[in-house]
Short mmCIF file of C-alpha atoms and ligand atoms in Angstrom, two decimals:
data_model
loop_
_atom_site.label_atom_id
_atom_site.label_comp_id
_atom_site.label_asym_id
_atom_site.label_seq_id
_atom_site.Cartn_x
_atom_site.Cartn_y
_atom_site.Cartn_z
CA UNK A 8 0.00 0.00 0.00
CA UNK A 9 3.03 2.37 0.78
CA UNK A 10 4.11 2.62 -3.10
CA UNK A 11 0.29 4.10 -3.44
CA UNK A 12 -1.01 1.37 -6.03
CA UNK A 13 -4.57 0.67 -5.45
CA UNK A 14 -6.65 -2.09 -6.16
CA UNK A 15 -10.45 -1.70 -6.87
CA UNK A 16 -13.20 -3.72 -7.60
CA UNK A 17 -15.86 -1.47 -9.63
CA UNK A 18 -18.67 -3.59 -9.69
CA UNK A 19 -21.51 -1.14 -11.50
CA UNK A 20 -24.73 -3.54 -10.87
CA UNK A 21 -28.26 -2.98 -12.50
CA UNK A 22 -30.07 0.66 -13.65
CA UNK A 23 -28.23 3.49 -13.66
CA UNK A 24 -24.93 1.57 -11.76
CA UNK A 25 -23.41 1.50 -15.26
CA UNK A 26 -23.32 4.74 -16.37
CA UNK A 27 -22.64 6.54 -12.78
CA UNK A 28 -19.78 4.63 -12.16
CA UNK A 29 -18.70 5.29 -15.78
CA UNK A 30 -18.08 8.97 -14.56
CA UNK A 31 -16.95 8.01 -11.18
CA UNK A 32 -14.26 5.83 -12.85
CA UNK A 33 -13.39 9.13 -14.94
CA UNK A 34 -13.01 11.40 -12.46
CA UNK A 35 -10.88 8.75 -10.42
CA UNK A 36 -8.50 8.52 -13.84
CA UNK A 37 -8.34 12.83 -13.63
CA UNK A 38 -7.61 12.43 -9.82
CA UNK A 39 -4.55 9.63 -10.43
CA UNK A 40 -2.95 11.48 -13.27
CA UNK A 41 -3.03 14.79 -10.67
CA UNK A 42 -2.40 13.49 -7.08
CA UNK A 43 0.30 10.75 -8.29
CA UNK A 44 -1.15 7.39 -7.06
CA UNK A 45 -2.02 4.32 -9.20
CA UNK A 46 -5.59 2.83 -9.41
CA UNK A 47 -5.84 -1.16 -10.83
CA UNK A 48 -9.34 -1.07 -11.40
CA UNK A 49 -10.93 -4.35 -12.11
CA UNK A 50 -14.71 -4.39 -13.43
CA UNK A 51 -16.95 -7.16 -12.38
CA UNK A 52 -20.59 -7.81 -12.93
CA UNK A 53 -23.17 -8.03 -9.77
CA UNK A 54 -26.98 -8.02 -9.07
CA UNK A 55 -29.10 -8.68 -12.32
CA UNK A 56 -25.64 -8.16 -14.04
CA UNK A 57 -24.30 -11.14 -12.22
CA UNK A 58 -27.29 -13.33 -12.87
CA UNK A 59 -27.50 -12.63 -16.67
CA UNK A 60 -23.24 -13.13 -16.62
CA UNK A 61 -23.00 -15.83 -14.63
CA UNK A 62 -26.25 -17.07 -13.26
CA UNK A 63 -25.64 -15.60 -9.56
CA UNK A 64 -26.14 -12.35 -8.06
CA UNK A 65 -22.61 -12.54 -6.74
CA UNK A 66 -20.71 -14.73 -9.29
CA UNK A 67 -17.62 -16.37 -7.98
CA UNK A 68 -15.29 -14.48 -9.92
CA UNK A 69 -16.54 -11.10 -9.03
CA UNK A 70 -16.45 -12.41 -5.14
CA UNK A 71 -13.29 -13.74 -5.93
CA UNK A 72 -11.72 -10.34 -7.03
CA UNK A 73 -13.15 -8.61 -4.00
CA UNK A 74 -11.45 -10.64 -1.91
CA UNK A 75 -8.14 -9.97 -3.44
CA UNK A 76 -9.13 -5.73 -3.82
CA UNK A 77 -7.98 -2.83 -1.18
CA UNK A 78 -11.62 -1.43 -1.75
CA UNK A 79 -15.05 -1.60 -3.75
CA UNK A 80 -16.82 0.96 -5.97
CA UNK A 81 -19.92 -0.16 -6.20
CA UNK A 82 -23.01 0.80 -8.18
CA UNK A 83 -26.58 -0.44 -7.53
CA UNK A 84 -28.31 -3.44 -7.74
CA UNK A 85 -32.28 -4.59 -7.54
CA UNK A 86 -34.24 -4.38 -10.29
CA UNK A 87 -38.13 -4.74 -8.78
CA UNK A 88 -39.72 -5.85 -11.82
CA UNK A 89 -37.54 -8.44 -13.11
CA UNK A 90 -38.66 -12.09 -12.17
CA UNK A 91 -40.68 -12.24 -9.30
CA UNK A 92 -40.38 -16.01 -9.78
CA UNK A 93 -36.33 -16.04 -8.64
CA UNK A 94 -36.74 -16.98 -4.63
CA UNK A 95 -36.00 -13.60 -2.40
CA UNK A 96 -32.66 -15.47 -1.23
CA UNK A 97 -30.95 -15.34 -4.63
CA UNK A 98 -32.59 -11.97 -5.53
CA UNK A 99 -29.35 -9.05 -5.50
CA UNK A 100 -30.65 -6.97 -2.63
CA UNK A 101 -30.10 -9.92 0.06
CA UNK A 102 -27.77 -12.78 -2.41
CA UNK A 103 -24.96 -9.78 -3.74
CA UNK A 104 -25.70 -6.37 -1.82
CA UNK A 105 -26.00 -7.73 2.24
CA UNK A 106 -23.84 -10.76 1.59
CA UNK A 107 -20.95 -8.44 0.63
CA UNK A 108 -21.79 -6.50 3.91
CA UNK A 109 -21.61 -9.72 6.12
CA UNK A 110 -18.96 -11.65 4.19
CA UNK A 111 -16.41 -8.08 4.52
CA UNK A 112 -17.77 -7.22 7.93
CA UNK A 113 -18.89 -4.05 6.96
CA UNK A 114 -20.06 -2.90 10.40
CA UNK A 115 -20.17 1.15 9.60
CA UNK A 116 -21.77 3.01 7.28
CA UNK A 117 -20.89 6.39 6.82
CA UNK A 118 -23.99 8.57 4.71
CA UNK A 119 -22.96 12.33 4.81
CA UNK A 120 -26.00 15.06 4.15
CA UNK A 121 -25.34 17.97 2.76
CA UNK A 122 -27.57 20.47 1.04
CA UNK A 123 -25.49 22.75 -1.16
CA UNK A 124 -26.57 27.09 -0.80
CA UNK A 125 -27.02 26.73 -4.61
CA UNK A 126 -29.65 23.89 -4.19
CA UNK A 127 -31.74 25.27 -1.20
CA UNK A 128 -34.53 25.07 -3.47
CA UNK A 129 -34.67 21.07 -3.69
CA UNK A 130 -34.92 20.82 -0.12
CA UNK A 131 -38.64 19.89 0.86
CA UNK A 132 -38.28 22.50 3.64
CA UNK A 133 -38.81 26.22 3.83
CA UNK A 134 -35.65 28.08 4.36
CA UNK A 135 -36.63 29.08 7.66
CA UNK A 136 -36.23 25.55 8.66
CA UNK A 137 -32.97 25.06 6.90
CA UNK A 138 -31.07 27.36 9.15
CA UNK A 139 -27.19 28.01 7.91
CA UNK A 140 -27.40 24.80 6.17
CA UNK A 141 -28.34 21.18 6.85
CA UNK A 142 -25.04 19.28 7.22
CA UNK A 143 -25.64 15.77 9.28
CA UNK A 144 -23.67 12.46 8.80
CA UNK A 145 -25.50 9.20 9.75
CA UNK A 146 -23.53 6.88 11.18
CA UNK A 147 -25.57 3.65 10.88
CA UNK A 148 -24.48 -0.40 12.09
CA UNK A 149 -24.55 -2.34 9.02
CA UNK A 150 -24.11 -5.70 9.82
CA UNK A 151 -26.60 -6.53 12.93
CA UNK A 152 -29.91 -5.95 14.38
CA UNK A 153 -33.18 -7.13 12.23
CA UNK A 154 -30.97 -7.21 8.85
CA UNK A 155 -29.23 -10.73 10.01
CA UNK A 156 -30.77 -11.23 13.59
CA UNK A 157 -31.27 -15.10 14.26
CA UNK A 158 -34.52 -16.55 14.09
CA UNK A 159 -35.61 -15.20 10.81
CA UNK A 160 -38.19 -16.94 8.79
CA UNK A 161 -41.88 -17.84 8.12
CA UNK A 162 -43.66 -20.78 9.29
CA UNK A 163 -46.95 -22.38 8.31
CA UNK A 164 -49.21 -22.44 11.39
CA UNK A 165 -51.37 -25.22 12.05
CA UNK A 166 -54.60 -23.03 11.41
CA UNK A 167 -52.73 -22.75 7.81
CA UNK A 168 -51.92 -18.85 8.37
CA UNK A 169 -48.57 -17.89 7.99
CA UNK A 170 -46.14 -16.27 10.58
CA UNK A 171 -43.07 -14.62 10.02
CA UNK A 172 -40.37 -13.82 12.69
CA UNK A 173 -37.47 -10.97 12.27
CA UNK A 174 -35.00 -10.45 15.50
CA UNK A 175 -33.60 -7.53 16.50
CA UNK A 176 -30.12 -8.60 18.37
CA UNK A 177 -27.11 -6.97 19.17
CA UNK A 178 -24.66 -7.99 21.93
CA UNK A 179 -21.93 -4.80 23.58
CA UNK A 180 -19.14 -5.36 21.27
CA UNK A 181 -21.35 -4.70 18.41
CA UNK A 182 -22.76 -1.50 19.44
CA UNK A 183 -19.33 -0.53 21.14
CA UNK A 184 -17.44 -0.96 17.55
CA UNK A 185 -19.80 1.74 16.02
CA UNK A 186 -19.95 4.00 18.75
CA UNK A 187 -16.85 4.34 18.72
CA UNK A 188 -17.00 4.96 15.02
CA UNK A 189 -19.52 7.69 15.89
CA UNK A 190 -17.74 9.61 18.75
CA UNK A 191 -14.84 9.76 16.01
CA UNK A 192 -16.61 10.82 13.34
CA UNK A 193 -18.10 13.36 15.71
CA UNK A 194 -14.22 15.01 16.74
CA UNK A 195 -13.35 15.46 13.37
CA UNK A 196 -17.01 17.76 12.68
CA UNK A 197 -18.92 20.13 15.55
CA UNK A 198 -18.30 17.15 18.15
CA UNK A 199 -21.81 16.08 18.96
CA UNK A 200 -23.30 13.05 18.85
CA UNK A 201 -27.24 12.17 18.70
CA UNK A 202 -27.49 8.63 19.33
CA UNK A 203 -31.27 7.05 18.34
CA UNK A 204 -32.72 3.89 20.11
CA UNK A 205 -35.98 3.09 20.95
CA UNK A 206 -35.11 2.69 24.72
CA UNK A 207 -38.79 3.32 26.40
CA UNK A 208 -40.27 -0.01 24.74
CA UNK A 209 -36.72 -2.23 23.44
CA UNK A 210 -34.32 -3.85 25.28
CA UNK A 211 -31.92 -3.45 22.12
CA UNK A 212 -32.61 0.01 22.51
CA UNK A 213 -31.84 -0.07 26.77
CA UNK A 214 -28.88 -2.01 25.90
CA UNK A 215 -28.06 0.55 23.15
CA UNK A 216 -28.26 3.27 25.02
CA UNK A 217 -25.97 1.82 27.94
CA UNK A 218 -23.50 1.28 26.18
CA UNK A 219 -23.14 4.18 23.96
CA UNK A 220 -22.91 6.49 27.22
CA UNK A 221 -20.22 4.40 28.65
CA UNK A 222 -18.46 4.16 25.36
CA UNK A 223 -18.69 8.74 25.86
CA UNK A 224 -16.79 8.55 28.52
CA UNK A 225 -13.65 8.05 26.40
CA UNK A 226 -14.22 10.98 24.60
CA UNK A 227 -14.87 14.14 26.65
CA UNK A 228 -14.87 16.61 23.67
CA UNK A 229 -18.02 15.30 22.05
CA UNK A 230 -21.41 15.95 23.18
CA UNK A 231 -23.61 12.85 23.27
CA UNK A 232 -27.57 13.51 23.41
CA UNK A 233 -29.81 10.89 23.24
CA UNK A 234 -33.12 10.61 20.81
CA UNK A 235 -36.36 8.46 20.49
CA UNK A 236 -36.19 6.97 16.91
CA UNK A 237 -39.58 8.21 15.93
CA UNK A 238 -38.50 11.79 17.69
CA UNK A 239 -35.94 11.72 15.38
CA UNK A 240 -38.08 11.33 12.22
CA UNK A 241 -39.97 14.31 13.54
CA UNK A 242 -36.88 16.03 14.30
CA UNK A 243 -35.25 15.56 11.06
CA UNK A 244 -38.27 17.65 9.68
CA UNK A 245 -38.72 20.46 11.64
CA UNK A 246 -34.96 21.68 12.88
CA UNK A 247 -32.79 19.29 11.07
CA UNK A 248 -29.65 21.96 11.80
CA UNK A 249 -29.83 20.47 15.57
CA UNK A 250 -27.56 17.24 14.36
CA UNK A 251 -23.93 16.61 13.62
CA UNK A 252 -23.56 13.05 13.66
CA UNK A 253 -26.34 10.77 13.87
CA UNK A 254 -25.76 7.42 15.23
CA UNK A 255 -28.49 4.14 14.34
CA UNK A 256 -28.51 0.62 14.47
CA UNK A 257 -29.48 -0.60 11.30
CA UNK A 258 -32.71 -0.37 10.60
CA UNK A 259 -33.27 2.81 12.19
CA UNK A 260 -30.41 3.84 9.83
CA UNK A 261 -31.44 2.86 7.24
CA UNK A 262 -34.62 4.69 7.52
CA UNK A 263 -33.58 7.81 8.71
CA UNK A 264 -30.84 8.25 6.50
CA UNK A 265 -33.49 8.08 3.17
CA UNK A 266 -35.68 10.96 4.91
CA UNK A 267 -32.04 13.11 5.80
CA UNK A 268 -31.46 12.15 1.92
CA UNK A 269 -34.85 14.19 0.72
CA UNK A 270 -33.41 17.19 3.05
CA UNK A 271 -30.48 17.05 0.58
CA UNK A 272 -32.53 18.07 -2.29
CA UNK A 273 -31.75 14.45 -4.23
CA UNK A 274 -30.74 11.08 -3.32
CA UNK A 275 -28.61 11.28 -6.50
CA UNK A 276 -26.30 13.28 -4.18
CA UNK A 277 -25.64 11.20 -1.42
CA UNK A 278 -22.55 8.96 -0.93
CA UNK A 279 -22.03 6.54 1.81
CA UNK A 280 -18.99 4.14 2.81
CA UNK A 281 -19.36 1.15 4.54
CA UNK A 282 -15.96 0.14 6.27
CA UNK A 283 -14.85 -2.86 7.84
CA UNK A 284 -11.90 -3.04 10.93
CA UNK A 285 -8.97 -1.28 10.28
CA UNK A 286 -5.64 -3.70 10.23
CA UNK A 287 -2.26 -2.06 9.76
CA UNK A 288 -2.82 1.02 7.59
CA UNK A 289 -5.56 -0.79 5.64
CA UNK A 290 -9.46 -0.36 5.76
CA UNK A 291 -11.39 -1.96 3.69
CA UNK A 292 -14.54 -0.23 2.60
CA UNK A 293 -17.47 -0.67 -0.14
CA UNK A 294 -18.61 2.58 -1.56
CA UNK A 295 -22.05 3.11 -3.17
CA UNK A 296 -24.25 5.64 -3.79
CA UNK A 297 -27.33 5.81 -1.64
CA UNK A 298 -30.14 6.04 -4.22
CA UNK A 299 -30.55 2.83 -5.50
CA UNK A 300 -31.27 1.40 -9.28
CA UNK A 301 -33.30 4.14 -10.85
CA UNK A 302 -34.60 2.37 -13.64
CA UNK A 303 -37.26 4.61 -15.19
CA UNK A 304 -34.26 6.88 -16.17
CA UNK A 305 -31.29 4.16 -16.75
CA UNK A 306 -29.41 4.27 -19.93
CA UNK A 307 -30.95 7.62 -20.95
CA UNK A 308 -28.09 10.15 -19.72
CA UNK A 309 -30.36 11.34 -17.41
CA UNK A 310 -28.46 10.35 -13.95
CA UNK A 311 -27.11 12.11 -11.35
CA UNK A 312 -23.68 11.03 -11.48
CA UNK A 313 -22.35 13.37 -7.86
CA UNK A 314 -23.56 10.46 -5.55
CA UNK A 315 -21.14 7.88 -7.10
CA UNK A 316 -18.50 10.87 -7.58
CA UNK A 317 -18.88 11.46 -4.12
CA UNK A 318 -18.32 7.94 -2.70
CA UNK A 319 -15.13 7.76 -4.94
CA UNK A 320 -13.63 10.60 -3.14
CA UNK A 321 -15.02 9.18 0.40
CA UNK A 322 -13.18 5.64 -0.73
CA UNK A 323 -9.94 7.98 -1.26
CA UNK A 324 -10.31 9.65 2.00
CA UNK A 325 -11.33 6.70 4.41
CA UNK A 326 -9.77 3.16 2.45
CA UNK A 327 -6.13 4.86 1.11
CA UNK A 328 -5.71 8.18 3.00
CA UNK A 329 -5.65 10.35 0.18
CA UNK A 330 -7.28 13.38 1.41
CA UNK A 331 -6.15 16.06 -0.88
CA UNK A 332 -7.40 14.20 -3.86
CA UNK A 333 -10.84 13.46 -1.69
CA UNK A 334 -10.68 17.25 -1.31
CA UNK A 335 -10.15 17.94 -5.00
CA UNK A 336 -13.13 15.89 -6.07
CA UNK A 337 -15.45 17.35 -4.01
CA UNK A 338 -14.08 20.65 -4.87
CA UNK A 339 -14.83 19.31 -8.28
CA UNK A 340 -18.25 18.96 -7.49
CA UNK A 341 -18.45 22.41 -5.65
CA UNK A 342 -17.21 23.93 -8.66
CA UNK A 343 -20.09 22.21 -11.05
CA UNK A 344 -22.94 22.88 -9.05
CA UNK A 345 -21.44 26.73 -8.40
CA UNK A 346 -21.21 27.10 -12.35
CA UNK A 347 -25.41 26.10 -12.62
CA UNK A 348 -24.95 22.47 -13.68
CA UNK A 349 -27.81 20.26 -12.90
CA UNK A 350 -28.85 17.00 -13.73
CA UNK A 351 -32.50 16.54 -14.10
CA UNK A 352 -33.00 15.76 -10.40
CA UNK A 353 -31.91 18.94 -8.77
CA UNK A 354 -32.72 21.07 -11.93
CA UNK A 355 -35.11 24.35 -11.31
CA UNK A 356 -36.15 26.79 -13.80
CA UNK A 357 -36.82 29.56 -11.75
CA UNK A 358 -33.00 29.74 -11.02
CA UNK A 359 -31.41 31.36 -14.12
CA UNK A 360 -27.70 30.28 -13.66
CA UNK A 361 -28.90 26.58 -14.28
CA UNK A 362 -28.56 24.81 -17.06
CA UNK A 363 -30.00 21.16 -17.11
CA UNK A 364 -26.79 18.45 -18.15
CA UNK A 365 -27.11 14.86 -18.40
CA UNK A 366 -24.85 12.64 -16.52
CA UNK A 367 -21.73 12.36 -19.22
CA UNK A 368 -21.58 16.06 -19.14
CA UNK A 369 -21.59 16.30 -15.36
CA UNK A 370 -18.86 14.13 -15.13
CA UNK A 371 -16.80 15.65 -17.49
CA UNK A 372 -17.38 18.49 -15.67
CA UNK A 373 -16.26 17.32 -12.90
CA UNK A 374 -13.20 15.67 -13.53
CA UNK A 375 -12.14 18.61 -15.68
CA UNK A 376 -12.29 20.47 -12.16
CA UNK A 377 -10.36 18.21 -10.44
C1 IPM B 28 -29.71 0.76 1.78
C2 IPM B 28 -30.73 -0.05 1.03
C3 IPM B 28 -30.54 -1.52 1.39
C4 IPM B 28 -30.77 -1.65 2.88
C5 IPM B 28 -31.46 -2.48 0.61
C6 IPM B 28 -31.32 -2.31 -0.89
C7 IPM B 28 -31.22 -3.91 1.00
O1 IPM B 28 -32.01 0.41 1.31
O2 IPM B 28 -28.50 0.53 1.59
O3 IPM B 28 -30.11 1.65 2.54
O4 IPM B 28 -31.92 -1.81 3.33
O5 IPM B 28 -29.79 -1.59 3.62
MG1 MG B 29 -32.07 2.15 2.50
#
């Protein structure tokens, strides 16, 4: 890792994966010509991709290759209305997207929010409510709780009706692992930390909470507050400027982060990491946009490419280290939305400095800037 060659796994997926990580991949290339490091990028097909390629949602070879990768650009997979038929444990959402998660130990996921000044107007809210800015990271557990909790299935009754069982579990060193993650992520912003639970009716959520203010004491510069998960929700709406870092077991997480996503104006923004334990100078992470297949608008240059962009600069930053070319790609993306470029999604014409580009142009734009 020291002679700053990096191996990557770009695994695009279904919908719009292909063409997103088409410009992330470019403005990685202008990044490596600039900032002096190497990138061995390997593609491999996943989700319906896999299946069509190789008859599995995670084909050996392209598990194979991850295995033998520093890191994992990912696209999107889950296509809704392809083949109800194929059973729900060999469809990509649970066979590629959560295996990955489990078989990596991808216990933190990282989903920054940020609304731009320039894109104000795609935020649901009215400006009163948006304060100086909404700028909130979620830091959400990604590999426990009711995602892979033990039993989980659905049984026959006698009376012939059918009953299906999800469990919520998590034991200390699981929720110690990604507080820690959060009271971390919390120094290096405005060091506070909301942690969510549902502590008044769960014992995950008692447990949770324990833990998470003994893990605070290690860390007297942050602020820890505590928050009802359905608080929250409300919260998010009506003074979303109150949170820094936001820290959820998983499926809190993943809820809350898709309602912080609409404060951002577009889930085509929105990056996340998901990172495993560091060893030596190494993290392993998987890095995917957060807004899933899109495929009423895939293949027609119509794409928000900045999500994808985004989690290519994150994988710099948090799997390799290299924060000034992290910097210079979000710069990049500063500099295209400041000069009125706008993909469909966060296009308005009642703001005359934009001018609606498809996802090509945005990337070009983008790496040209880097
Ligand atoms: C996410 C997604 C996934 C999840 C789905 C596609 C399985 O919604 O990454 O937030 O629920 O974790
Ligand atoms: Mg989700």
């Amino acid at each position: 890792m020291s002679e700053r060659i990096y191996k990557i796994a770009a695994m695009a997926g279904d919908g719009i994966g292909p063409e997103v990580v088409r410009e992330a991949l470019k403005v990685l290339r202008a990044a490596e010509g600039k900032f002096g490091f190497q990138l061995d990028v390997t593609e491999a097909p996943v989700g319906w991709a896999g299946i069509d390629a190789a008859g599995k949602a995670l084909p050996d070879d392209t598990l194979a290759l991850c295995r033998e990768s520093d890191s994992i650009l990912f696209g999107s997979v889950g296509l809704p209305d392809r083949d109800p038929t194929i059973p729900k444990e060999e469809r990509p959402e649970r066979a590629a997207l959560l295996a990955l998660r489990k078989e990596f130990g991808l216990f933190a996921n990282l989903r920054p929010v940020k609304l731009p000044a320039e894109l104000a107007h795609a935020c649901p809210l009215k400006a009163e409510r948006q304060g100086d800015g909404i700028d909130l990271l979620v830091v959400r557990e990604l590999t426990g709780g009711m995602y892979f909790g033990q039993p989980k299935n659905t049984e026959t009754l006698e009376d012939g009706q059918l009953r299906a069982v999800d469990t919520m579990v998590y034991s200390t060193s699981e929720i110690e692992r990604i507080a820690h993650v959060g009271f971390k992520s919390a120094q290096l912003r405005r060091k506070h930390l909301m942690s969510i639970d549902k502590a008044n009716v769960l014992e995950n959520g008692v447990l949770w909470r324990d833990v998470v203010t003994r893990v605070a004491a290690e860390y007297p510069d942050v602020t820890l507050e505590h928050m009802f998960v359905d608080n929250a929700a409300m919260q998010f709406l009506l003074r979303p400027t109150q949170f820094d870092v936001v820290l959820c077991e998983n499926l809190f997480g993943d809820i809350l982060s898709d309602e912080a996503a609409a404060l951002a104006g577009s889930l085509g923004m929105l990056p996340s990491a998901s990172l495993g334990a560091t060893s030596g100078e190494r993290t392993f992470g998987f890095y995917e946009p957060a807004g899933g297949t899109a495929p009423d608008i895939a293949g027609k240059d119509l794409a928000n490419p900045i999500a994808q962009i985004r989690s290519a600069a994150m994988m710099l930053r948090h799997s390799f280290a290299e924060n000034d070319a992290a910097a210079a790609i979000d710069a990049a993306v500063g500099t295209a939305i400041a000069n009125g470029l706008r993909t469909g999604d966060i296009f308005s014409a009642d703001d005359p400095n934009a001018r609606q580009v498809g996802t090509t142009e945005m990337g070009d734009a983008i790496a040209a800037a880097v």
